[in-house]
mmCIF file with all atom_site columns, C-alpha atoms in Angstrom:
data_model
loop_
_atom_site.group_PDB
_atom_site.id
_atom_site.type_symbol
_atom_site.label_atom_id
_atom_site.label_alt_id
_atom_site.label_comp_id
_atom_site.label_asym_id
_atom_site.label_entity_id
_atom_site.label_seq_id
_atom_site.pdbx_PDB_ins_code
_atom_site.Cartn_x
_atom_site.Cartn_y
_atom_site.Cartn_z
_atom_site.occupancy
_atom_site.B_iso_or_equiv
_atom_site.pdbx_formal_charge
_atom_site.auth_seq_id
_atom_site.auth_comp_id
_atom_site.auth_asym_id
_atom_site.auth_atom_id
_atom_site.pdbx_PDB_model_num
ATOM 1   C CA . UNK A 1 1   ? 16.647  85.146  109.819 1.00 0.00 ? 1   UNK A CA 1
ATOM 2   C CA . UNK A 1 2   ? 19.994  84.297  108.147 1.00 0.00 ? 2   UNK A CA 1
ATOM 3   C CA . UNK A 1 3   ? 21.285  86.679  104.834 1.00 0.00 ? 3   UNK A CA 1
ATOM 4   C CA . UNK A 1 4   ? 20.166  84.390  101.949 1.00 0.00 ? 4   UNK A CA 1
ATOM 5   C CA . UNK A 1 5   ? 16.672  84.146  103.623 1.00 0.00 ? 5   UNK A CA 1
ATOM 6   C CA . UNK A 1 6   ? 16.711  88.530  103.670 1.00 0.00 ? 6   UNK A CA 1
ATOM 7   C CA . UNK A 1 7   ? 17.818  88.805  100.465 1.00 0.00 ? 7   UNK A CA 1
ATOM 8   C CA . UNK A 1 8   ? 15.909  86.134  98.825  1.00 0.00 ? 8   UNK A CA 1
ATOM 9   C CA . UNK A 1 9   ? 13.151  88.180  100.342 1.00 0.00 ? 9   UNK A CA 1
ATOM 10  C CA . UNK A 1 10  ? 14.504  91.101  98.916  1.00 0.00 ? 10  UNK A CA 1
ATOM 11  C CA . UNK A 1 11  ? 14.741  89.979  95.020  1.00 0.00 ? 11  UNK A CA 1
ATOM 12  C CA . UNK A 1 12  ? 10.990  88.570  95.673  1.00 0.00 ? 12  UNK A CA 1
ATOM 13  C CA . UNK A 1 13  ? 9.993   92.020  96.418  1.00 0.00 ? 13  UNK A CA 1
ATOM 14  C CA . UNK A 1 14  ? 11.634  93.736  93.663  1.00 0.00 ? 14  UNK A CA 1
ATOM 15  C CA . UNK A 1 15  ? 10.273  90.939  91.227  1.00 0.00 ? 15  UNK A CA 1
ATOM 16  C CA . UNK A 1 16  ? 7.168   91.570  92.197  1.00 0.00 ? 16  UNK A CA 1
ATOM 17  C CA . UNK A 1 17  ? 7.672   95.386  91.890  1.00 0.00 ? 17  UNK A CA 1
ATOM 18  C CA . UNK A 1 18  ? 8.850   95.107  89.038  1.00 0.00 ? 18  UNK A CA 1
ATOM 19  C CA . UNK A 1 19  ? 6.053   93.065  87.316  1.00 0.00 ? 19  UNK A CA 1
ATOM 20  C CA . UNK A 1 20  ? 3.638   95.961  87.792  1.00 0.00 ? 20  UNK A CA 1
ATOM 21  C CA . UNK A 1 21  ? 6.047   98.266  85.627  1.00 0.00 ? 21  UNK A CA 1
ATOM 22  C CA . UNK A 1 22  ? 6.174   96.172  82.754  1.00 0.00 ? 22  UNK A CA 1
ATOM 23  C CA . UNK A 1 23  ? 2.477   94.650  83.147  1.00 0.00 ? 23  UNK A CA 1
ATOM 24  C CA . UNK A 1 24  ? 2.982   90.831  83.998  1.00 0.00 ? 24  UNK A CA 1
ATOM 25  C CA . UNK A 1 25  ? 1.492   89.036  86.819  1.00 0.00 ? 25  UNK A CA 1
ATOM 26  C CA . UNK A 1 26  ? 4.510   86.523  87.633  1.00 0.00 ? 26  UNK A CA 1
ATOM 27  C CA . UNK A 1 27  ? 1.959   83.794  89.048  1.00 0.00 ? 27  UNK A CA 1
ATOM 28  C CA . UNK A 1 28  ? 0.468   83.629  86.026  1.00 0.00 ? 28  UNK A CA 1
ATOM 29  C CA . UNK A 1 29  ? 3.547   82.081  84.157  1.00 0.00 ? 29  UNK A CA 1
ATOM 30  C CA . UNK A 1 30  ? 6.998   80.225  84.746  1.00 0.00 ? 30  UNK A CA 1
ATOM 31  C CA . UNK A 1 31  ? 10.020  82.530  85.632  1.00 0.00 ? 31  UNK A CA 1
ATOM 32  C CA . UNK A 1 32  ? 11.677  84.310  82.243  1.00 0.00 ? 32  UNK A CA 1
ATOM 33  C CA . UNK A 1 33  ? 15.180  82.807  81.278  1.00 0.00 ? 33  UNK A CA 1
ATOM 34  C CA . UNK A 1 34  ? 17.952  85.602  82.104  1.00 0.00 ? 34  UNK A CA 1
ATOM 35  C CA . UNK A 1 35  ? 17.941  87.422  79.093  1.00 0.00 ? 35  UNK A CA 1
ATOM 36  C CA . UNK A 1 36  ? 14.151  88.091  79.184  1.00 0.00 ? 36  UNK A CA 1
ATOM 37  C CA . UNK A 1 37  ? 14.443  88.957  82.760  1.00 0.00 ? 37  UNK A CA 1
ATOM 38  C CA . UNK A 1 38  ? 17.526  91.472  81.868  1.00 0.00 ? 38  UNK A CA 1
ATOM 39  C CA . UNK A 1 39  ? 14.948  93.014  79.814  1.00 0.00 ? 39  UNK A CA 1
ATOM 40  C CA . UNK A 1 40  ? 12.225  93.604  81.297  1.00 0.00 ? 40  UNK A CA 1
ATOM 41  C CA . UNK A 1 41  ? 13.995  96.099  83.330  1.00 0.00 ? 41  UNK A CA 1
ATOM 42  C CA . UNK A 1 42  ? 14.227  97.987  80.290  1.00 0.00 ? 42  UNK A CA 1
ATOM 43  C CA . UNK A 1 43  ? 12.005  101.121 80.516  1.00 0.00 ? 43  UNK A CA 1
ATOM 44  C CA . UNK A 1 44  ? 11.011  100.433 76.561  1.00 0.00 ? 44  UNK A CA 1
ATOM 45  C CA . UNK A 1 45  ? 9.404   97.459  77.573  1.00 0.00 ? 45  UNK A CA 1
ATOM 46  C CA . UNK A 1 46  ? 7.268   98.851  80.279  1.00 0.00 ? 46  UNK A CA 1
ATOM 47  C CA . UNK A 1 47  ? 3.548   98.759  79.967  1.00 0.00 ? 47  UNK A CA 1
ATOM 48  C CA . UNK A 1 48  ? 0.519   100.262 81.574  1.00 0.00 ? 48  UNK A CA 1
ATOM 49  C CA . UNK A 1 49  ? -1.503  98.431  83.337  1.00 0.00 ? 49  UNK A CA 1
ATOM 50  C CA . UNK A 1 50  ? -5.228  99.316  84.623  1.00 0.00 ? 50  UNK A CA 1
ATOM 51  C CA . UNK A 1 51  ? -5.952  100.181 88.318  1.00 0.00 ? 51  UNK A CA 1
ATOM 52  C CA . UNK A 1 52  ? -7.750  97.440  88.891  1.00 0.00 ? 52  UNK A CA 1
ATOM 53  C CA . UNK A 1 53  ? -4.598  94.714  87.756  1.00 0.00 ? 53  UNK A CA 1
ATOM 54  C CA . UNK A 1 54  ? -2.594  97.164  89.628  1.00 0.00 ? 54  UNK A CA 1
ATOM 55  C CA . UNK A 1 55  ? -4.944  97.717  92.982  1.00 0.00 ? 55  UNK A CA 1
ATOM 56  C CA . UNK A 1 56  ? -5.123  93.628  92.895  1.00 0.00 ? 56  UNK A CA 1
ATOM 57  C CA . UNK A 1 57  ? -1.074  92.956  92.762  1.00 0.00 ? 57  UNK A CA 1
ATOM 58  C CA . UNK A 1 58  ? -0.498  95.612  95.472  1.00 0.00 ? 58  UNK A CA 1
ATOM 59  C CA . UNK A 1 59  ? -3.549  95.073  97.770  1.00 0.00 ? 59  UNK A CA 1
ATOM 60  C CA . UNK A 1 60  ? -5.818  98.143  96.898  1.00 0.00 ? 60  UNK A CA 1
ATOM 61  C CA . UNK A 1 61  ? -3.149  100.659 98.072  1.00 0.00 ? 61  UNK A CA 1
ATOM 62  C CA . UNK A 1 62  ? -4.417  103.893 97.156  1.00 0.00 ? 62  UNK A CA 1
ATOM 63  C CA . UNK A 1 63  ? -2.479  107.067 96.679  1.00 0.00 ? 63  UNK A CA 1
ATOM 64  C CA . UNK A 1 64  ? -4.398  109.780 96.880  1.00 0.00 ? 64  UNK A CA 1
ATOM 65  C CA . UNK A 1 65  ? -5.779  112.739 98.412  1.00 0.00 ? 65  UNK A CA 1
ATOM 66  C CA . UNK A 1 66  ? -2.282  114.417 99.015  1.00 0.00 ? 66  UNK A CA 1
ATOM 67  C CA . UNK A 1 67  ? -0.535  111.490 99.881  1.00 0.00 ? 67  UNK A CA 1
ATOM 68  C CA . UNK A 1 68  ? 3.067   111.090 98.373  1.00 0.00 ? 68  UNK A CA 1
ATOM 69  C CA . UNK A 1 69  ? 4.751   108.163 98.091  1.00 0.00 ? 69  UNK A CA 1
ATOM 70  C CA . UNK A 1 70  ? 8.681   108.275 98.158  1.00 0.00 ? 70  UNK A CA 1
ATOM 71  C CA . UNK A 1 71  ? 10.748  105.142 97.692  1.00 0.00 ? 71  UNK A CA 1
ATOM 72  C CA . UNK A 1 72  ? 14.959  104.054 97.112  1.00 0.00 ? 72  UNK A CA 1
ATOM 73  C CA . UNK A 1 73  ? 17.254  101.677 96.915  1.00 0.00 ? 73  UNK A CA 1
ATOM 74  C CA . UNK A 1 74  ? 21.013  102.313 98.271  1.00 0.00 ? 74  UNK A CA 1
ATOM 75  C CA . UNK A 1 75  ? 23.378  99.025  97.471  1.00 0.00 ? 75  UNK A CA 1
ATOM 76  C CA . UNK A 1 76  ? 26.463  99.579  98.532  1.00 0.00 ? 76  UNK A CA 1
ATOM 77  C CA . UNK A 1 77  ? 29.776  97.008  98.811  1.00 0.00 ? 77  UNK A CA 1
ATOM 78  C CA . UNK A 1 78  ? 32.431  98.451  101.760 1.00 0.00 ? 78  UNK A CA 1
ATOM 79  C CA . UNK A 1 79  ? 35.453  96.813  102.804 1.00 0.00 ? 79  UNK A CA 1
ATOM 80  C CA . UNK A 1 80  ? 37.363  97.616  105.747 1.00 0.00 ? 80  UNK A CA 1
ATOM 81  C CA . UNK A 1 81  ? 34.564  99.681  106.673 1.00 0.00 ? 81  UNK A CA 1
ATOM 82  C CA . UNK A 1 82  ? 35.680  101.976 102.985 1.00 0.00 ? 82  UNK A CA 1
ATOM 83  C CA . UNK A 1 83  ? 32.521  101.829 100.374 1.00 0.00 ? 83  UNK A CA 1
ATOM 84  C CA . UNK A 1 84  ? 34.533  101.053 97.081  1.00 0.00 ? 84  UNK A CA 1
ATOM 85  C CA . UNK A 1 85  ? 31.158  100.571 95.072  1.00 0.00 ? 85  UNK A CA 1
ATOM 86  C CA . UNK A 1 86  ? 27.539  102.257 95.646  1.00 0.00 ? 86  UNK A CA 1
ATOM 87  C CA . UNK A 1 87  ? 24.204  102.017 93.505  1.00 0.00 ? 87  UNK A CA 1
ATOM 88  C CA . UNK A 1 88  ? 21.437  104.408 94.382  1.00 0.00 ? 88  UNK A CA 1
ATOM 89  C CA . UNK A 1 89  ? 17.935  105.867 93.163  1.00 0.00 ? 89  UNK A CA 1
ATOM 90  C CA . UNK A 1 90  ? 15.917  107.703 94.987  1.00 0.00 ? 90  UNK A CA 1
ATOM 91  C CA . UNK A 1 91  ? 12.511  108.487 93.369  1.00 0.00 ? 91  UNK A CA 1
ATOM 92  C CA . UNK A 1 92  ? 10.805  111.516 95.737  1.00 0.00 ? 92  UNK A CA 1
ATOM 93  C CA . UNK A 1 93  ? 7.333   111.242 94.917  1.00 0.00 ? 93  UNK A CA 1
ATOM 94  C CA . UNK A 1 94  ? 6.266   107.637 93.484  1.00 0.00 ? 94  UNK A CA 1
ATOM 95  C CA . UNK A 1 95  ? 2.969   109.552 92.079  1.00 0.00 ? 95  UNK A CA 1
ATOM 96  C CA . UNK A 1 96  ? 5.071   111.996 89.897  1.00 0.00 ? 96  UNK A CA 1
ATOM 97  C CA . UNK A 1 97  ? 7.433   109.651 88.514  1.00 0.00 ? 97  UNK A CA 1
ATOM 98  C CA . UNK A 1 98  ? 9.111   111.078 85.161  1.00 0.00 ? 98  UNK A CA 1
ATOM 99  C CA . UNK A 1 99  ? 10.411  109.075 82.541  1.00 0.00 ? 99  UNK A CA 1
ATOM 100 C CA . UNK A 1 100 ? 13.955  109.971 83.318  1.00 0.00 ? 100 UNK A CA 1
ATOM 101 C CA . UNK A 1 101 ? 13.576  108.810 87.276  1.00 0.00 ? 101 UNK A CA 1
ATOM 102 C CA . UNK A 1 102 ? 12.082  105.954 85.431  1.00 0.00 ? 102 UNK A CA 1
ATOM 103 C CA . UNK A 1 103 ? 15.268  105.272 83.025  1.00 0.00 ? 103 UNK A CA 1
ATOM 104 C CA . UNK A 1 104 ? 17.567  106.110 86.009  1.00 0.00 ? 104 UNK A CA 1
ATOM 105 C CA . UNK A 1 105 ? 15.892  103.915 88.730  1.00 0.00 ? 105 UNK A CA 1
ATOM 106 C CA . UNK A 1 106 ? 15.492  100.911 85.716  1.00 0.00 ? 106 UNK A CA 1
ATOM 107 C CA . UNK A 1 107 ? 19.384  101.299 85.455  1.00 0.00 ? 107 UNK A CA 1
ATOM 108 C CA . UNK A 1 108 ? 19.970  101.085 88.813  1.00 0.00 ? 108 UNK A CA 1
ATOM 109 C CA . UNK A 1 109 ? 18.249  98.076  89.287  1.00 0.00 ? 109 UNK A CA 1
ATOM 110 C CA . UNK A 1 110 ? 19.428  96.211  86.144  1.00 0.00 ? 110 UNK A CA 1
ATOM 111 C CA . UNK A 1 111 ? 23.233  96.749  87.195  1.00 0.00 ? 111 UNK A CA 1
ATOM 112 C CA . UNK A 1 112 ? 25.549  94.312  88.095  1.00 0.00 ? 112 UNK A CA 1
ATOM 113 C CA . UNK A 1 113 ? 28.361  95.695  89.993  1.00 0.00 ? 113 UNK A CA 1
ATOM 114 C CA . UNK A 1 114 ? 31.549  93.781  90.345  1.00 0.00 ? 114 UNK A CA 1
ATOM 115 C CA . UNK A 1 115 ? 34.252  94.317  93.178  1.00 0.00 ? 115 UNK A CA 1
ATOM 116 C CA . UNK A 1 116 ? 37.570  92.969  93.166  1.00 0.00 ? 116 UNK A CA 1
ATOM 117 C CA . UNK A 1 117 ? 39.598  92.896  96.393  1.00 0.00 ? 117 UNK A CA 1
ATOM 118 C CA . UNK A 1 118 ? 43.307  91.659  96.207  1.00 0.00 ? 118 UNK A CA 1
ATOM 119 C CA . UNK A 1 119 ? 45.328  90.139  93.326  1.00 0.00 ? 119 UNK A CA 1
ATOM 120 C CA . UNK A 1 120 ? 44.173  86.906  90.819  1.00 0.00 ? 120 UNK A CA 1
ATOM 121 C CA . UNK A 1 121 ? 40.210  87.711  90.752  1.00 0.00 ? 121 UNK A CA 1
ATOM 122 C CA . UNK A 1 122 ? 38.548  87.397  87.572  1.00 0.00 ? 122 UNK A CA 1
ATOM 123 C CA . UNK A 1 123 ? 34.765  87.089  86.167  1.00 0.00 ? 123 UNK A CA 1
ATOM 124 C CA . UNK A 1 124 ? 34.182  86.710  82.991  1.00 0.00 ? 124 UNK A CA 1
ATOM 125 C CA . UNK A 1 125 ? 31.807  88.326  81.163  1.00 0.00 ? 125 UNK A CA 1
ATOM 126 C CA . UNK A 1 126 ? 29.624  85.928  79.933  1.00 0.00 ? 126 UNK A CA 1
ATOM 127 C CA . UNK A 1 127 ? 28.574  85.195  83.786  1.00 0.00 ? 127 UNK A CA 1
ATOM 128 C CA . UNK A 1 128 ? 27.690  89.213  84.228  1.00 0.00 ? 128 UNK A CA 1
ATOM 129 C CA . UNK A 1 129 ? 25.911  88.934  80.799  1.00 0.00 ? 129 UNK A CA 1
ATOM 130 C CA . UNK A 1 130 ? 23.636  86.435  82.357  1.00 0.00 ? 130 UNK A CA 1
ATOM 131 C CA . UNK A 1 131 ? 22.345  88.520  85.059  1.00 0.00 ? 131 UNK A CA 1
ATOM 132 C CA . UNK A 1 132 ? 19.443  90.954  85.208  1.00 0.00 ? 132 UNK A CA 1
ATOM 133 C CA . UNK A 1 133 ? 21.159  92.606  88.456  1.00 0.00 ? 133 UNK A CA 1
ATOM 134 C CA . UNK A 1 134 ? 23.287  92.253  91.327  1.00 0.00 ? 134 UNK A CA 1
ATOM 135 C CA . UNK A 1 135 ? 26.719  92.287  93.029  1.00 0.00 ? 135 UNK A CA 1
ATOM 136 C CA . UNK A 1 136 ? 29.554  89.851  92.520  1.00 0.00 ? 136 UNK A CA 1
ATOM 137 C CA . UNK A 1 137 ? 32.218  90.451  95.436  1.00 0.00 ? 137 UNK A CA 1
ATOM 138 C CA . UNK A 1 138 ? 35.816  88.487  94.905  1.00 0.00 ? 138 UNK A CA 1
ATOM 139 C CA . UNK A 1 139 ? 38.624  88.715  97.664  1.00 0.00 ? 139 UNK A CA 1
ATOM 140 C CA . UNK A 1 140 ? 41.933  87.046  97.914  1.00 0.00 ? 140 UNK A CA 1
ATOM 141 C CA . UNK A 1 141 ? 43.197  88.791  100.697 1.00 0.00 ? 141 UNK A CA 1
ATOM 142 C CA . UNK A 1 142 ? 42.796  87.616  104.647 1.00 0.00 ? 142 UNK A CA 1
ATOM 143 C CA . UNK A 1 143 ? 41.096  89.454  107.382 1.00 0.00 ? 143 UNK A CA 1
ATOM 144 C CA . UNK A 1 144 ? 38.976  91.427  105.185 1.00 0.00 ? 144 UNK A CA 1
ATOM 145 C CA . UNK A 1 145 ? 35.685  92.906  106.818 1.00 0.00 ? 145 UNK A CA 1
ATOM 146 C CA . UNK A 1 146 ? 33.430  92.633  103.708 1.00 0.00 ? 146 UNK A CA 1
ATOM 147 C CA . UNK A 1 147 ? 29.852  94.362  103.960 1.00 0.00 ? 147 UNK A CA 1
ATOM 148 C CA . UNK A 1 148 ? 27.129  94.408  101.173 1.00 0.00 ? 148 UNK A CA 1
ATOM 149 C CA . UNK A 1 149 ? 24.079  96.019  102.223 1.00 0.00 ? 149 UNK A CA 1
ATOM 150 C CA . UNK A 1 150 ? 20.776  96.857  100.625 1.00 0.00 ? 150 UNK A CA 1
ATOM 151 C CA . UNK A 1 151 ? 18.827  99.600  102.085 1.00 0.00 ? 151 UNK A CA 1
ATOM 152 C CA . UNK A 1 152 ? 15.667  99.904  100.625 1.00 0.00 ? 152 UNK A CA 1
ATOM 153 C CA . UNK A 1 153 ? 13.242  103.324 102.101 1.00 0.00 ? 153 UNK A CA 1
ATOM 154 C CA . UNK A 1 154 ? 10.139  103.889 101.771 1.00 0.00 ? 154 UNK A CA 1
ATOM 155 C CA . UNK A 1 155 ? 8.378   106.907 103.464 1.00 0.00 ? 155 UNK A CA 1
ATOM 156 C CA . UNK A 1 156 ? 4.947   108.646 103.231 1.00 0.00 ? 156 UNK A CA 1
ATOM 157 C CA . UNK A 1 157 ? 3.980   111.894 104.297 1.00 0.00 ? 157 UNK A CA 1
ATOM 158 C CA . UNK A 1 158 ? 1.085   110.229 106.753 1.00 0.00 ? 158 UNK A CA 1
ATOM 159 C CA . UNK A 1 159 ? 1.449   113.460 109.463 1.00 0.00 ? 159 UNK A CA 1
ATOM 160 C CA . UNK A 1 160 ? -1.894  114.773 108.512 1.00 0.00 ? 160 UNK A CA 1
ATOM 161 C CA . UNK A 1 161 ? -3.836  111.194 108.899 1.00 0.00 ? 161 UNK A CA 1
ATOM 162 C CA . UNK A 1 162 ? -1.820  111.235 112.467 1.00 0.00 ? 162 UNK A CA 1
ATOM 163 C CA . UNK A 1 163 ? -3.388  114.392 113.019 1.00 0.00 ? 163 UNK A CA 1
ATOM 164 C CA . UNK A 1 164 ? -6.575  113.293 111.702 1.00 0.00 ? 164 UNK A CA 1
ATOM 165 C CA . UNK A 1 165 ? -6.398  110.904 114.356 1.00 0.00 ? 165 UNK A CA 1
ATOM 166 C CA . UNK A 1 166 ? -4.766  112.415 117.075 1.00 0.00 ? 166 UNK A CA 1
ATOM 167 C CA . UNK A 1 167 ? -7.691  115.293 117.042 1.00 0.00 ? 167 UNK A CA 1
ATOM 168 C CA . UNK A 1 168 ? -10.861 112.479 116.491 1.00 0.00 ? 168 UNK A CA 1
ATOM 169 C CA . UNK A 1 169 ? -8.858  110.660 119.602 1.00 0.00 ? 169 UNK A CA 1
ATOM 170 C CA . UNK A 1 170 ? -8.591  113.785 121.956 1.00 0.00 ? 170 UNK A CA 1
ATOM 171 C CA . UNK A 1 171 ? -12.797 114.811 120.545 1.00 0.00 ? 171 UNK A CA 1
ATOM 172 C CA . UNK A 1 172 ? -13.376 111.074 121.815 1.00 0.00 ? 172 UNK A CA 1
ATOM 173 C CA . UNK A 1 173 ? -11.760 111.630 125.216 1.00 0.00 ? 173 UNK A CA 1
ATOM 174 C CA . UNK A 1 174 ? -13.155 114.859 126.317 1.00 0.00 ? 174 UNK A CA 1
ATOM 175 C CA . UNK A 1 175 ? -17.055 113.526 125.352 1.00 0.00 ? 175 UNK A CA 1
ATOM 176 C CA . UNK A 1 176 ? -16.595 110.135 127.008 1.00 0.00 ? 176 UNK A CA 1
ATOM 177 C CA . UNK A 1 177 ? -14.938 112.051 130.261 1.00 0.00 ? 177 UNK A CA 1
ATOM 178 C CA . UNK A 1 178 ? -17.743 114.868 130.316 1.00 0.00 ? 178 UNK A CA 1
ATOM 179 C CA . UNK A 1 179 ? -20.160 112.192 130.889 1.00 0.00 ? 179 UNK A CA 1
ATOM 180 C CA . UNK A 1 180 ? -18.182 110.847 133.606 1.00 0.00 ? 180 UNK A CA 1
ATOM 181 C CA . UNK A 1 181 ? -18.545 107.471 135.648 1.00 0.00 ? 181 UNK A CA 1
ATOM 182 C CA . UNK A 1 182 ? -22.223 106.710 137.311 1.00 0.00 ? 182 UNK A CA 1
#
């Protein structure tokens, strides 16, 4: 799968994501111009929305029952294998989100970083006005090793459903090999 296909991927997910915060379903009307877009990252503009709209745009997941949810987003630009620009948020338990994880994650996502390698680049402002996030990387020098990477982790603290089903598996084993083969 080539770059534009993973990141196009990528911005899909976070769309979609980011629907659920503010209470829109994005199926259900054409794609926002920039601006409205911009804000909707805006914590302000954030709405509730019911389990059930919320269980049906993420598949029924269901946190619960001492299961924490952790999730982040590390964007970082390097060059020459030097990071001269990082973005991070890292929010440790999705269930216990506070409104200042909220505000911090919301500005990490609605940034647009800009990195300037060598002499003569420019970007004027109206173009990062016009976006709701992202990176904008400008080099004029040669043999430049340029590396933007998203790393998006999720994690969940599962151990006790493994074993859950590590001791129903072993309970399985030793009744089906008492009984033996007749």
């Amino acid at each position: 799968m080539n770059h534009l296909s993973i990141r196009l991927a990528g911005i899909g997910v976070l769309i979609l994501a980011g629907s659920a915060c503010y209470g829109s379903d994005p199926l259900s009307r054409p794609f926002p111009d920039r601006q409205e877009a911009r804000k909707a990252f805006e914590p302000a503009q954030w709405k509730t929305v019911s389990d059930e709209r919320l269980g049906g745009q993420r598949g029924g997941f269901d946190v619960g029952a001492g299961l924490s949810l952790s999730f982040g987003i590390i964007r970082s630009v390097s060059i020459n294998g030097i990071v001269v620009a990082a973005t991070s948020f890292i929010l440790p338990d999705v269930t216990k989100i506070t409104n200042e994880q909220a505000k911090l994650a919301s500005a990490a996502i609605a940034q647009v970083t800009v990195v300037q390698n060598g002499a003569g680049n420019f970007v004027d402002s109206s173009v990062t006005a016009k976006l709701p996030s992202g990176t904008i990387i400008q080099n004029s020098l040669d043999n430049q090793t340029i590396q933007n990477l998203t790393v998006i982790n999720a994690s969940v603290n599962s151990m006790g459903l493994f074993k859950t089903a590590n001791t129903q598996a072993a309970l399985k084993d030793a009744l089906f090999g008492s009984v033996g083969v007749r």
